[in-house]
Amino acid sequence: MFEMDSNIVTRIVAPSATGYLLVILTYLIKYCPPISWVLAKTAGLFSLRNLPKPMLDLNPVNTPQPPEGYARWYKEENGSSVSIEEIFKQSSLQRPENGNAYFVAFHTAFLQKSSTPVQASMALLSKLGLNPTQSSSEQDKRGYFASVIPADVMRQAEESAGRYAANAPLSPLDGIPVVLKNEMDIQNHETRAGSSFINAGNHAKRDCAIAKQLKDLGMIVVGATNLTEVGWSTIDIRFSNPWKQNHSCGGSSSGTAAAVAAGYAPFGIGSDAGGSVRIPAAMCGIFGLKPTNGRVSARGLYISAPSVSTAGPLGRTADDMTVGYLAMADHSIREVVRVPREYFGLSVSGLRVGVIRDYNAQVLNPAITASLSRVKSELVKQGATIVPISFPYLELVRQAHLLTVSSEMFSSITSEPNNHKMQNSTSILCSVMRHLSVKDYIHAQKVRSHAIHTLANLFANDGIDLILSPTAAVTSPPFPRITWAGISDNTLVTDMMRFSFLANLAGTPAITCPVGLDAAGLPVAVQFMGEWWSEGRLCAIAKWIERTMGQQAVNATEWDGLQF
């Protein structure tokens, strides 16, 4: 039944539904359990009930951390770390002239007095179609934001301008706009998590840990960005991708990715339970980092899938993303936050880069295959070794992640008051999840243990430095013809998530890097996964990709950023 040596995953093939068809199907699936049972079986959600003997003998693991006694292959804590100030200095020397919405462009303008945080914030609010004197929560004209309080943005800007006037900015990020996914508490905003009912009428009394850290550096939190409902989908069809009208930004951190790609902020914060930072970053042609689980504080976050989710930065350039990582990482934990000094000129010579060849071939756009081949060629040309690797029971790992993330999201949303107001696609998923048992979840955690030990062996024993793959099997998909009722398209969702699940289930960091455009002018991306706590090396790889693949400052078609 299970093929241990198979290095491919199953592509779920199911019909897509929108409009009245989706409404009718939602009703039937909700009130006719046999239909939802068939859907659960077709999706493979019962397949973990009969695990092979090696899996059954494993202890279930619910914490995505390396095995006890794991000896790290890459000692990132050795040596000093690159700082935000150093990245500013280096980036200000190397920054191309096109596309000025980097954090260095803002900070340079503020230092040189050619602009102020107040002027920049006024211009930004104007681009968003918002009145700077408005003191209530508003939405922008493009639909990227769930909540912006313009008067609060201006208050933050005035405080920052005062610090610059006194020649005392808090950091190179002082006065620079940043956006946060609407799963993160921002004082006086409602943390809706993409829904119409979660925290409705309940304004956050204080900032989450991430927002506080960013504000402590002087950053201006513009507002909360839109996402798919509780992050339970990778398809957002409420607003267009900045690269092409009527195409999706992916999900679930869709609003953050769109705002960054459109130039409204140099970087933003999303969260990733199954690719929700990496997928929208890939669809929008920007960089995105899913850190090691535990690297970033979860205080003040609405976490719908706690054992697989973590917050992470999305940046227009490698520098923006790396600065975002340094700004948001939790510096209080035992594992030291470091970006190695080789960041500015990484040599890939000697690196062993693992590839699962059959798995990587499971893409649906030839531009993705071509870009992946080009990255591998550049790695080899510069002295790296491409190492074919295998991952036993990879399909079981995919199913274990699907079952884990869906079970936890089901528990989260059905525990909320007024959950009968959930969207059609979410209602279908909840109806399907009602057929699963505790046994299913426990078996998924046994498979998680297998995934963690397999990765630990690859990194620590086989000497694999990085694992290279596509980020997704597709580029940004077009909207369906009918959008008013939402969309249910599990085939497309699994195509988008094909290469993201492993890092979430095992807790390892992974990064997506833009590497060009396909024939339709849509962004193409590749993904690198590293061992636990190796975010700094991944940031350096992103910088190497940017330099090697010529991806510096590529503006989206609908770019609307500030010019200094």
Coordinates of C-alpha atoms in Angstrom, one line a residue:
M1 CA 0.0 0.0 0.0
F2 CA 2.8 2.4 0.9
E3 CA 5.9 2.7 -1.2
M4 CA 8.9 3.3 1.0
D5 CA 11.3 4.2 -1.8
S6 CA 8.9 6.5 -3.7
N7 CA 10.2 10.0 -3.9
I8 CA 7.0 11.5 -5.3
V9 CA 3.8 12.7 -3.8
T10 CA 0.2 12.2 -4.9
R11 CA -1.6 15.0 -6.8
I12 CA -5.1 15.3 -5.5
V13 CA -7.5 15.7 -8.5
A14 CA -10.9 17.1 -7.5
P15 CA -13.3 19.5 -9.3
S16 CA -13.2 23.2 -8.6
A17 CA -16.4 24.9 -7.4
T18 CA -17.4 28.6 -7.4
G19 CA -20.6 30.6 -7.4
Y20 CA -23.9 28.9 -6.9
L21 CA -22.4 25.5 -7.4
L22 CA -20.1 26.1 -4.4
V23 CA -23.0 27.3 -2.3
I24 CA -25.1 24.2 -3.1
L25 CA -22.1 21.9 -2.5
T26 CA -21.3 23.5 0.8
Y27 CA -24.9 22.9 2.0
L28 CA -24.9 19.2 0.8
I29 CA -21.5 18.4 2.3
K30 CA -22.4 20.0 5.6
Y31 CA -25.8 18.3 6.0
C32 CA -25.1 15.0 4.3
P33 CA -22.2 13.2 6.1
P34 CA -21.8 10.4 3.6
I35 CA -20.7 13.0 1.0
S36 CA -18.1 14.5 3.3
W37 CA -16.9 11.0 4.3
V38 CA -16.3 10.2 0.6
L39 CA -14.4 13.5 0.2
A40 CA -12.2 12.7 3.2
K41 CA -11.4 9.2 1.9
T42 CA -10.7 10.6 -1.6
A43 CA -8.3 13.2 -0.1
G44 CA -6.4 10.4 1.6
L45 CA -7.2 11.5 5.1
F46 CA -7.8 7.9 6.3
S47 CA -4.6 6.6 4.8
L48 CA -2.6 6.9 8.1
R49 CA -4.8 4.5 9.9
N50 CA -2.8 1.5 8.6
L51 CA 0.8 2.7 8.9
P52 CA 3.6 0.3 8.0
K53 CA 5.3 -1.4 11.0
P54 CA 8.4 0.9 11.1
M55 CA 6.1 3.9 11.5
L56 CA 3.9 2.3 14.2
D57 CA 7.0 1.7 16.3
L58 CA 7.9 5.4 16.4
N59 CA 6.9 7.6 19.3
P60 CA 4.5 10.4 18.3
V61 CA 6.1 13.9 18.3
N62 CA 4.1 17.0 18.4
T63 CA 7.0 19.5 18.8
P64 CA 8.8 20.2 15.5
Q65 CA 12.3 20.3 16.9
P66 CA 15.4 18.3 16.1
P67 CA 15.9 15.0 17.9
E68 CA 17.4 14.9 21.3
G69 CA 21.2 14.8 21.1
Y70 CA 21.2 16.2 17.5
A71 CA 24.6 17.5 16.6
R72 CA 24.2 20.5 14.3
W73 CA 26.1 20.3 11.0
Y74 CA 26.3 24.1 10.6
K75 CA 27.4 26.0 13.7
E76 CA 25.8 29.3 12.9
E77 CA 26.6 30.8 16.4
N78 CA 30.3 30.8 15.5
G79 CA 31.5 34.3 14.9
S80 CA 29.7 37.6 15.1
S81 CA 26.5 38.4 13.3
V82 CA 25.9 40.9 10.6
S83 CA 23.7 43.7 12.0
I84 CA 20.9 45.8 10.6
E85 CA 23.3 48.8 10.6
E86 CA 25.9 46.9 8.5
I87 CA 23.3 45.8 6.0
F88 CA 22.2 49.4 5.6
K89 CA 25.7 50.6 5.0
Q90 CA 26.5 47.9 2.5
S91 CA 23.1 48.0 0.7
S92 CA 23.3 51.8 0.4
L93 CA 26.5 51.4 -1.5
Q94 CA 25.3 48.6 -3.8
R95 CA 21.6 49.4 -4.3
P96 CA 20.5 49.8 -7.9
E97 CA 18.7 53.0 -8.9
N98 CA 15.5 51.4 -10.0
G99 CA 12.9 50.5 -7.5
N100 CA 13.5 52.7 -4.4
A101 CA 11.3 51.0 -1.8
Y102 CA 14.1 49.4 0.1
F103 CA 14.5 50.2 3.7
V104 CA 17.8 51.9 2.8
A105 CA 16.0 54.3 0.5
F106 CA 13.7 55.4 3.3
H107 CA 16.5 55.8 5.9
T108 CA 18.8 57.6 3.5
A109 CA 16.1 60.1 2.6
F110 CA 15.3 60.7 6.2
L111 CA 19.0 61.2 7.1
Q112 CA 19.6 63.5 4.2
K113 CA 16.4 65.5 5.1
S114 CA 15.1 65.0 1.5
S115 CA 12.0 63.5 3.1
T116 CA 10.6 62.9 6.5
P117 CA 8.6 60.1 8.0
V118 CA 5.6 62.4 8.1
Q119 CA 5.9 63.2 4.4
A120 CA 6.5 59.5 3.4
S121 CA 3.5 58.3 5.5
M122 CA 1.3 61.0 4.0
A123 CA 2.3 59.9 0.5
L124 CA 1.8 56.2 1.4
L125 CA -1.7 56.8 2.8
S126 CA -2.6 58.8 -0.3
K127 CA -1.5 55.9 -2.5
L128 CA -3.7 53.6 -0.4
G129 CA -6.6 56.0 -0.9
L130 CA -6.9 56.9 2.8
N131 CA -7.5 60.2 4.6
P132 CA -4.6 60.8 7.1
T133 CA -6.9 62.4 9.6
Q134 CA -9.3 59.4 9.8
S135 CA -9.2 57.8 13.3
S136 CA -11.3 54.7 12.5
S137 CA -10.2 51.5 10.9
E138 CA -10.2 51.7 7.1
Q139 CA -9.4 49.4 4.1
D140 CA -7.2 50.5 1.2
K141 CA -8.4 50.9 -2.3
R142 CA -6.6 47.7 -3.6
G143 CA -7.9 45.5 -0.8
Y144 CA -4.6 44.4 0.6
F145 CA -5.3 45.6 4.1
A146 CA -8.0 44.4 6.5
S147 CA -7.4 47.4 8.8
V148 CA -5.5 50.7 8.6
I149 CA -6.0 53.5 11.2
P150 CA -4.6 56.5 9.3
A151 CA -4.4 58.8 12.3
D152 CA -2.4 56.2 14.2
V153 CA 0.0 55.9 11.2
M154 CA 0.5 59.7 11.3
R155 CA 1.0 59.6 15.1
Q156 CA 3.8 57.1 14.7
A157 CA 5.3 59.1 11.8
E158 CA 5.4 62.3 13.9
E159 CA 7.1 60.6 16.7
S160 CA 9.7 59.2 14.3
A161 CA 10.2 62.6 12.6
G162 CA 10.9 64.1 16.0
R163 CA 13.7 61.6 16.6
Y164 CA 15.3 62.3 13.2
A165 CA 15.0 66.1 13.9
A166 CA 17.0 65.4 17.1
N167 CA 19.5 63.3 15.1
A168 CA 18.5 60.3 17.3
P169 CA 16.7 57.7 15.2
L170 CA 16.3 54.4 17.1
S171 CA 17.7 52.3 14.2
P172 CA 18.0 52.3 10.4
L173 CA 14.4 51.1 10.4
D174 CA 13.1 54.2 12.2
G175 CA 10.2 55.8 10.3
I176 CA 9.9 53.0 7.7
P177 CA 6.5 51.3 7.1
V178 CA 5.9 47.7 7.8
V179 CA 2.8 45.6 7.5
L180 CA 1.6 42.6 9.6
K181 CA -0.7 39.8 8.7
N182 CA -4.1 40.0 10.4
E183 CA -3.3 37.1 12.7
M184 CA -1.0 39.4 14.8
D185 CA -2.3 41.7 17.5
I186 CA -1.8 45.4 16.7
Q187 CA -3.0 47.7 19.4
N188 CA -6.5 49.1 18.6
H189 CA -7.0 46.8 15.6
E190 CA -9.3 43.8 15.4
T191 CA -7.3 40.5 14.9
R192 CA -9.8 38.9 12.5
A193 CA -7.6 36.1 11.1
G194 CA -9.2 36.5 7.7
S195 CA -12.7 35.9 9.1
S196 CA -15.8 38.0 9.5
F197 CA -16.4 36.8 13.1
I198 CA -13.2 36.1 15.0
N199 CA -12.6 39.0 17.4
A200 CA -15.3 41.0 15.8
G201 CA -15.7 44.1 17.9
N202 CA -12.7 43.2 20.1
H203 CA -9.8 45.5 19.6
A204 CA -6.4 44.3 20.6
K205 CA -5.4 46.0 23.9
R206 CA -1.7 45.7 23.2
D207 CA 0.8 44.8 20.5
C208 CA 2.0 41.3 19.9
A209 CA 5.6 40.6 20.6
I210 CA 6.6 41.0 17.0
A211 CA 4.8 44.4 16.6
K212 CA 6.4 45.6 19.8
Q213 CA 9.9 44.7 18.6
L214 CA 9.3 46.5 15.3
K215 CA 8.0 49.6 17.0
D216 CA 10.9 49.5 19.5
L217 CA 13.1 50.0 16.4
G218 CA 11.0 53.0 15.3
M219 CA 9.1 51.2 12.5
I220 CA 5.6 52.5 11.5
V221 CA 3.1 49.7 11.6
V222 CA 0.8 50.7 8.8
G223 CA -1.9 48.1 9.5
A224 CA -3.1 44.5 9.3
T225 CA -3.1 42.8 6.0
N226 CA -5.7 40.4 4.6
L227 CA -5.4 36.6 4.5
T228 CA -7.5 33.6 3.6
E229 CA -9.8 32.6 6.4
V230 CA -7.7 31.4 9.4
G231 CA -5.0 30.7 6.8
W232 CA -6.8 27.5 5.6
S233 CA -6.2 28.1 1.9
T234 CA -3.5 29.2 -0.5
I235 CA -5.9 30.8 -2.9
D236 CA -7.0 34.4 -2.3
I237 CA -9.3 35.8 -5.0
R238 CA -10.3 39.1 -3.4
F239 CA -7.6 41.2 -4.9
S240 CA -5.2 40.9 -7.8
N241 CA -1.5 40.1 -7.8
P242 CA 0.6 43.2 -8.4
W243 CA 2.2 41.3 -11.3
K244 CA -1.0 40.6 -13.2
Q245 CA -4.6 41.6 -12.9
N246 CA -7.1 38.9 -12.0
H247 CA -4.4 36.5 -10.8
S248 CA -4.0 35.3 -7.2
C249 CA -1.3 36.3 -4.8
G250 CA -1.5 32.8 -3.3
G251 CA -2.0 32.5 0.4
S252 CA -2.5 32.6 3.2
S253 CA -0.2 35.7 3.7
S254 CA -1.6 37.2 0.5
G255 CA -2.1 40.7 1.7
T256 CA 1.4 41.0 3.1
A257 CA 2.9 39.7 -0.1
A258 CA 0.9 42.0 -2.2
A259 CA 1.7 45.1 -0.1
V260 CA 5.4 44.4 -0.3
A261 CA 5.4 43.5 -4.0
A262 CA 3.4 46.7 -4.8
G263 CA 6.0 48.8 -2.9
Y264 CA 3.9 49.9 0.1
A265 CA 6.6 48.5 2.5
P266 CA 10.1 47.2 2.1
F267 CA 9.1 44.1 4.1
G268 CA 6.1 42.7 6.0
I269 CA 5.3 39.9 8.4
G270 CA 3.3 36.8 7.5
S271 CA 2.9 33.3 9.1
D272 CA 3.5 29.9 7.6
A273 CA 1.7 26.7 8.6
G274 CA 1.9 25.0 5.2
G275 CA 3.8 27.5 2.9
S276 CA 1.8 30.6 3.8
V277 CA 4.8 32.8 3.7
R278 CA 6.7 31.1 1.0
I279 CA 3.8 30.5 -1.5
P280 CA 2.6 34.1 -1.7
A281 CA 6.1 35.4 -1.7
A282 CA 6.8 33.1 -4.7
M283 CA 3.6 34.2 -6.5
C284 CA 4.5 37.9 -6.0
G285 CA 8.2 37.7 -6.9
I286 CA 9.6 38.6 -3.5
F287 CA 11.7 36.8 -0.9
G288 CA 10.1 34.9 2.0
L289 CA 11.5 33.1 5.0
K290 CA 9.8 30.4 7.2
P291 CA 12.0 30.3 10.3
T292 CA 12.6 27.3 12.6
N293 CA 9.6 26.8 14.8
G294 CA 10.3 28.6 18.0
R295 CA 12.7 31.1 16.5
V296 CA 10.0 33.9 16.6
S297 CA 7.8 34.8 19.6
A298 CA 4.1 33.7 19.2
R299 CA 2.9 36.0 22.0
G300 CA -0.1 37.9 20.8
L301 CA -0.6 35.8 17.6
Y302 CA -3.8 34.0 16.6
I303 CA -2.2 30.7 15.8
S304 CA -4.7 28.4 14.1
A305 CA -2.3 25.5 13.7
P306 CA 0.2 25.8 16.6
S307 CA 2.4 22.7 16.0
V308 CA 3.3 23.6 12.4
S309 CA 3.0 27.4 12.2
T310 CA 5.5 30.2 12.7
A311 CA 5.7 33.9 11.7
G312 CA 8.2 35.0 9.1
P313 CA 9.3 38.0 7.0
L314 CA 8.6 38.7 3.3
G315 CA 10.9 41.2 1.7
R316 CA 11.2 42.9 -1.7
T317 CA 14.9 42.2 -1.7
A318 CA 17.2 39.8 0.2
D319 CA 18.4 42.7 2.3
D320 CA 14.8 43.7 3.2
M321 CA 13.9 40.2 4.1
T322 CA 17.1 39.6 6.2
V323 CA 16.6 42.9 8.1
G324 CA 13.0 41.8 8.7
Y325 CA 14.3 38.5 10.1
L326 CA 16.8 40.2 12.4
A327 CA 14.1 42.7 13.6
M328 CA 11.5 40.1 14.4
A329 CA 13.5 37.1 15.7
D330 CA 13.3 36.3 19.4
H331 CA 16.7 37.1 20.9
S332 CA 15.8 35.7 24.3
I333 CA 15.8 32.0 23.4
R334 CA 18.9 29.8 23.8
E335 CA 19.5 29.4 20.0
V336 CA 21.5 32.5 19.1
V337 CA 20.2 34.8 16.3
R338 CA 23.0 35.1 13.7
V339 CA 23.4 36.1 10.1
P340 CA 26.9 35.1 9.2
R341 CA 29.5 37.6 8.0
E342 CA 29.7 35.8 4.7
Y343 CA 26.2 37.2 4.0
F344 CA 27.7 40.0 1.8
G345 CA 29.8 37.6 -0.4
L346 CA 28.8 34.1 0.2
S347 CA 30.9 31.4 -1.6
V348 CA 28.9 28.3 -2.3
S349 CA 32.1 26.4 -3.0
G350 CA 32.1 23.1 -1.0
L351 CA 28.3 23.2 -0.2
R352 CA 26.5 19.9 -0.6
V353 CA 23.0 20.7 -2.0
G354 CA 20.5 17.8 -1.8
V355 CA 17.8 17.4 -4.5
I356 CA 15.0 14.8 -4.6
R357 CA 14.9 14.5 -8.4
D358 CA 11.6 12.7 -8.9
Y359 CA 9.9 15.0 -6.4
N360 CA 11.3 18.2 -8.0
A361 CA 10.1 17.1 -11.4
Q362 CA 6.4 17.3 -10.2
V363 CA 5.8 20.8 -11.5
L364 CA 3.2 22.0 -14.1
N365 CA 5.1 24.9 -15.6
P366 CA 8.2 24.4 -17.7
A367 CA 9.6 27.8 -16.6
I368 CA 9.9 26.4 -13.0
T369 CA 11.9 23.4 -14.3
A370 CA 14.2 25.6 -16.4
S371 CA 14.8 28.0 -13.5
L372 CA 15.6 25.2 -11.1
S373 CA 18.1 23.8 -13.6
R374 CA 19.7 27.2 -14.0
V375 CA 20.1 27.5 -10.2
K376 CA 21.7 24.0 -10.1
S377 CA 24.1 24.9 -12.9
E378 CA 25.2 28.1 -11.2
L379 CA 25.7 26.2 -7.9
V380 CA 27.9 23.6 -9.7
K381 CA 29.7 26.3 -11.7
Q382 CA 30.7 28.0 -8.4
G383 CA 31.9 24.9 -6.7
A384 CA 28.9 23.4 -5.0
T385 CA 28.0 19.7 -5.3
I386 CA 24.5 18.6 -6.2
V387 CA 23.7 15.4 -4.2
P388 CA 20.7 13.2 -5.2
I389 CA 18.9 12.2 -2.0
S390 CA 15.8 10.2 -1.2
F391 CA 13.1 10.6 1.4
P392 CA 11.4 7.4 2.3
Y393 CA 7.6 7.6 2.7
L394 CA 7.4 11.1 1.3
E395 CA 3.7 10.8 0.5
L396 CA 3.0 9.7 4.0
V397 CA 4.8 12.8 5.3
R398 CA 2.6 15.0 3.0
Q399 CA -0.6 13.3 4.3
A400 CA 0.7 13.7 7.9
H401 CA 1.1 17.4 7.4
L402 CA -2.3 17.7 5.8
L403 CA -4.0 15.9 8.6
T404 CA -2.1 17.8 11.3
V405 CA -2.6 21.3 9.9
S406 CA -6.2 20.7 9.1
S407 CA -7.0 19.1 12.4
E408 CA -5.5 22.0 14.3
M409 CA -7.3 24.6 12.1
F410 CA -10.6 22.8 12.5
S411 CA -10.2 22.8 16.3
S412 CA -9.4 26.6 16.2
I413 CA -12.2 27.8 14.0
T414 CA -14.9 25.6 15.4
S415 CA -14.0 26.8 18.9
E416 CA -14.9 30.4 18.0
P417 CA -18.3 31.9 18.7
N418 CA -20.4 32.5 15.6
N419 CA -18.4 30.1 13.5
H420 CA -21.5 29.4 11.5
K421 CA -20.5 32.6 9.5
M422 CA -17.4 30.9 8.1
Q423 CA -16.8 31.0 4.4
N424 CA -18.1 28.3 2.0
S425 CA -14.7 26.7 1.4
T426 CA -13.9 26.6 5.1
S427 CA -17.2 25.0 5.9
I428 CA -16.5 22.2 3.4
L429 CA -13.1 21.6 5.0
C430 CA -14.7 21.5 8.5
S431 CA -17.3 19.0 7.3
V432 CA -14.6 16.8 6.0
M433 CA -12.5 17.0 9.1
R434 CA -15.4 15.8 11.4
H435 CA -14.7 12.3 10.2
L436 CA -11.2 12.1 11.6
S437 CA -10.3 10.6 14.9
V438 CA -7.7 10.9 17.6
K439 CA -6.0 7.9 16.1
D440 CA -5.5 9.7 12.8
Y441 CA -3.8 12.7 14.6
I442 CA -1.6 10.4 16.7
H443 CA -0.5 8.5 13.7
A444 CA 0.3 11.8 11.9
Q445 CA 2.7 12.6 14.8
K446 CA 4.4 9.3 14.4
V447 CA 5.0 10.2 10.7
R448 CA 6.3 13.6 11.9
S449 CA 8.9 11.7 14.0
H450 CA 10.0 9.8 10.9
A451 CA 10.3 13.1 8.9
I452 CA 12.4 14.7 11.7
H453 CA 14.7 11.8 12.0
T454 CA 15.1 11.5 8.2
L455 CA 16.1 15.1 7.9
A456 CA 18.4 14.9 10.9
N457 CA 20.2 12.0 9.2
L458 CA 20.5 13.9 5.9
F459 CA 22.0 17.0 7.6
A460 CA 24.1 15.5 10.4
N461 CA 25.2 12.2 8.9
D462 CA 25.1 12.7 5.2
G463 CA 26.5 16.2 5.3
I464 CA 23.8 17.9 3.3
D465 CA 24.0 21.6 3.8
L466 CA 20.8 22.6 1.9
I467 CA 17.9 21.0 0.1
L468 CA 16.8 22.6 -3.1
S469 CA 13.4 22.4 -4.7
P470 CA 10.8 24.5 -6.5
T471 CA 8.7 26.6 -4.1
A472 CA 5.4 25.6 -5.8
A473 CA 4.4 23.5 -8.8
V474 CA 2.6 26.4 -10.4
T475 CA 3.0 30.2 -10.8
S476 CA 0.2 32.6 -9.9
P477 CA -3.1 31.1 -11.0
P478 CA -5.9 33.2 -12.7
F479 CA -9.1 34.0 -10.9
P480 CA -12.1 31.8 -11.7
R481 CA -14.8 33.5 -13.8
I482 CA -17.1 33.7 -10.8
T483 CA -15.7 34.9 -7.5
W484 CA -18.5 36.2 -5.3
A485 CA -19.0 32.9 -3.3
G486 CA -15.3 32.2 -3.0
I487 CA -13.6 29.1 -4.4
S488 CA -12.9 25.5 -3.5
D489 CA -10.1 24.0 -5.5
N490 CA -8.2 21.3 -3.7
T491 CA -6.2 20.3 -6.8
L492 CA -4.8 23.8 -7.1
V493 CA -4.1 24.1 -3.4
T494 CA -2.1 20.9 -3.4
D495 CA -0.2 22.0 -6.5
M496 CA 0.7 25.2 -4.7
M497 CA 1.7 23.4 -1.4
R498 CA 3.6 20.5 -3.1
F499 CA 7.0 21.5 -1.9
S500 CA 6.2 23.4 1.4
F501 CA 4.8 20.8 3.8
L502 CA 8.1 19.1 4.9
A503 CA 9.6 22.2 6.6
N504 CA 6.3 22.8 8.5
L505 CA 5.9 19.3 9.8
A506 CA 9.6 19.0 10.8
G507 CA 10.0 22.6 11.9
T508 CA 13.0 23.3 9.8
P509 CA 13.6 26.8 8.2
A510 CA 13.0 27.3 4.4
I511 CA 13.4 30.3 2.1
T512 CA 11.9 31.1 -1.2
C513 CA 13.8 33.2 -3.8
P514 CA 12.5 34.8 -7.0
V515 CA 14.5 33.6 -10.0
G516 CA 12.8 35.1 -13.0
L517 CA 9.4 35.1 -14.9
D518 CA 7.5 32.6 -16.9
A519 CA 6.1 33.0 -20.4
A520 CA 3.1 34.9 -19.0
G521 CA 5.3 37.4 -17.1
L522 CA 4.5 35.8 -13.7
P523 CA 7.2 35.2 -11.1
V524 CA 9.0 31.9 -10.7
A525 CA 10.8 30.9 -7.5
V526 CA 13.0 28.2 -6.0
Q527 CA 13.2 27.1 -2.4
F528 CA 16.1 26.2 -0.1
M529 CA 15.6 24.3 3.1
G530 CA 18.2 24.2 5.8
E531 CA 18.7 22.4 9.1
W532 CA 17.1 23.7 12.3
W533 CA 18.2 27.2 13.4
S534 CA 20.1 27.9 10.1
E535 CA 18.1 31.0 9.1
G536 CA 21.3 33.0 8.8
R537 CA 22.7 30.8 6.2
L538 CA 19.4 30.8 4.2
C539 CA 19.5 34.6 4.3
A540 CA 23.0 34.5 2.8
I541 CA 21.8 32.0 0.1
A542 CA 19.0 34.5 -0.8
K543 CA 21.6 37.2 -1.2
W544 CA 23.6 34.9 -3.4
I545 CA 20.6 34.1 -5.5
E546 CA 19.7 37.7 -5.9
R547 CA 23.3 38.5 -7.1
T548 CA 23.7 35.4 -9.2
M549 CA 20.3 35.3 -10.9
G550 CA 20.1 39.1 -11.5
Q551 CA 17.0 39.6 -9.4
Q552 CA 17.8 42.9 -7.8
A553 CA 15.0 45.5 -7.8
V554 CA 12.6 43.9 -10.3
N555 CA 9.4 46.0 -10.1
A556 CA 6.0 44.3 -10.3
T557 CA 3.8 45.5 -13.2
E558 CA 1.4 47.2 -10.7
W559 CA 4.3 48.7 -8.7
D560 CA 3.1 51.7 -6.7
G561 CA 5.9 52.4 -4.3
L562 CA 7.3 55.7 -3.0
Q563 CA 10.0 57.4 -5.0
F564 CA 12.8 59.4 -3.1

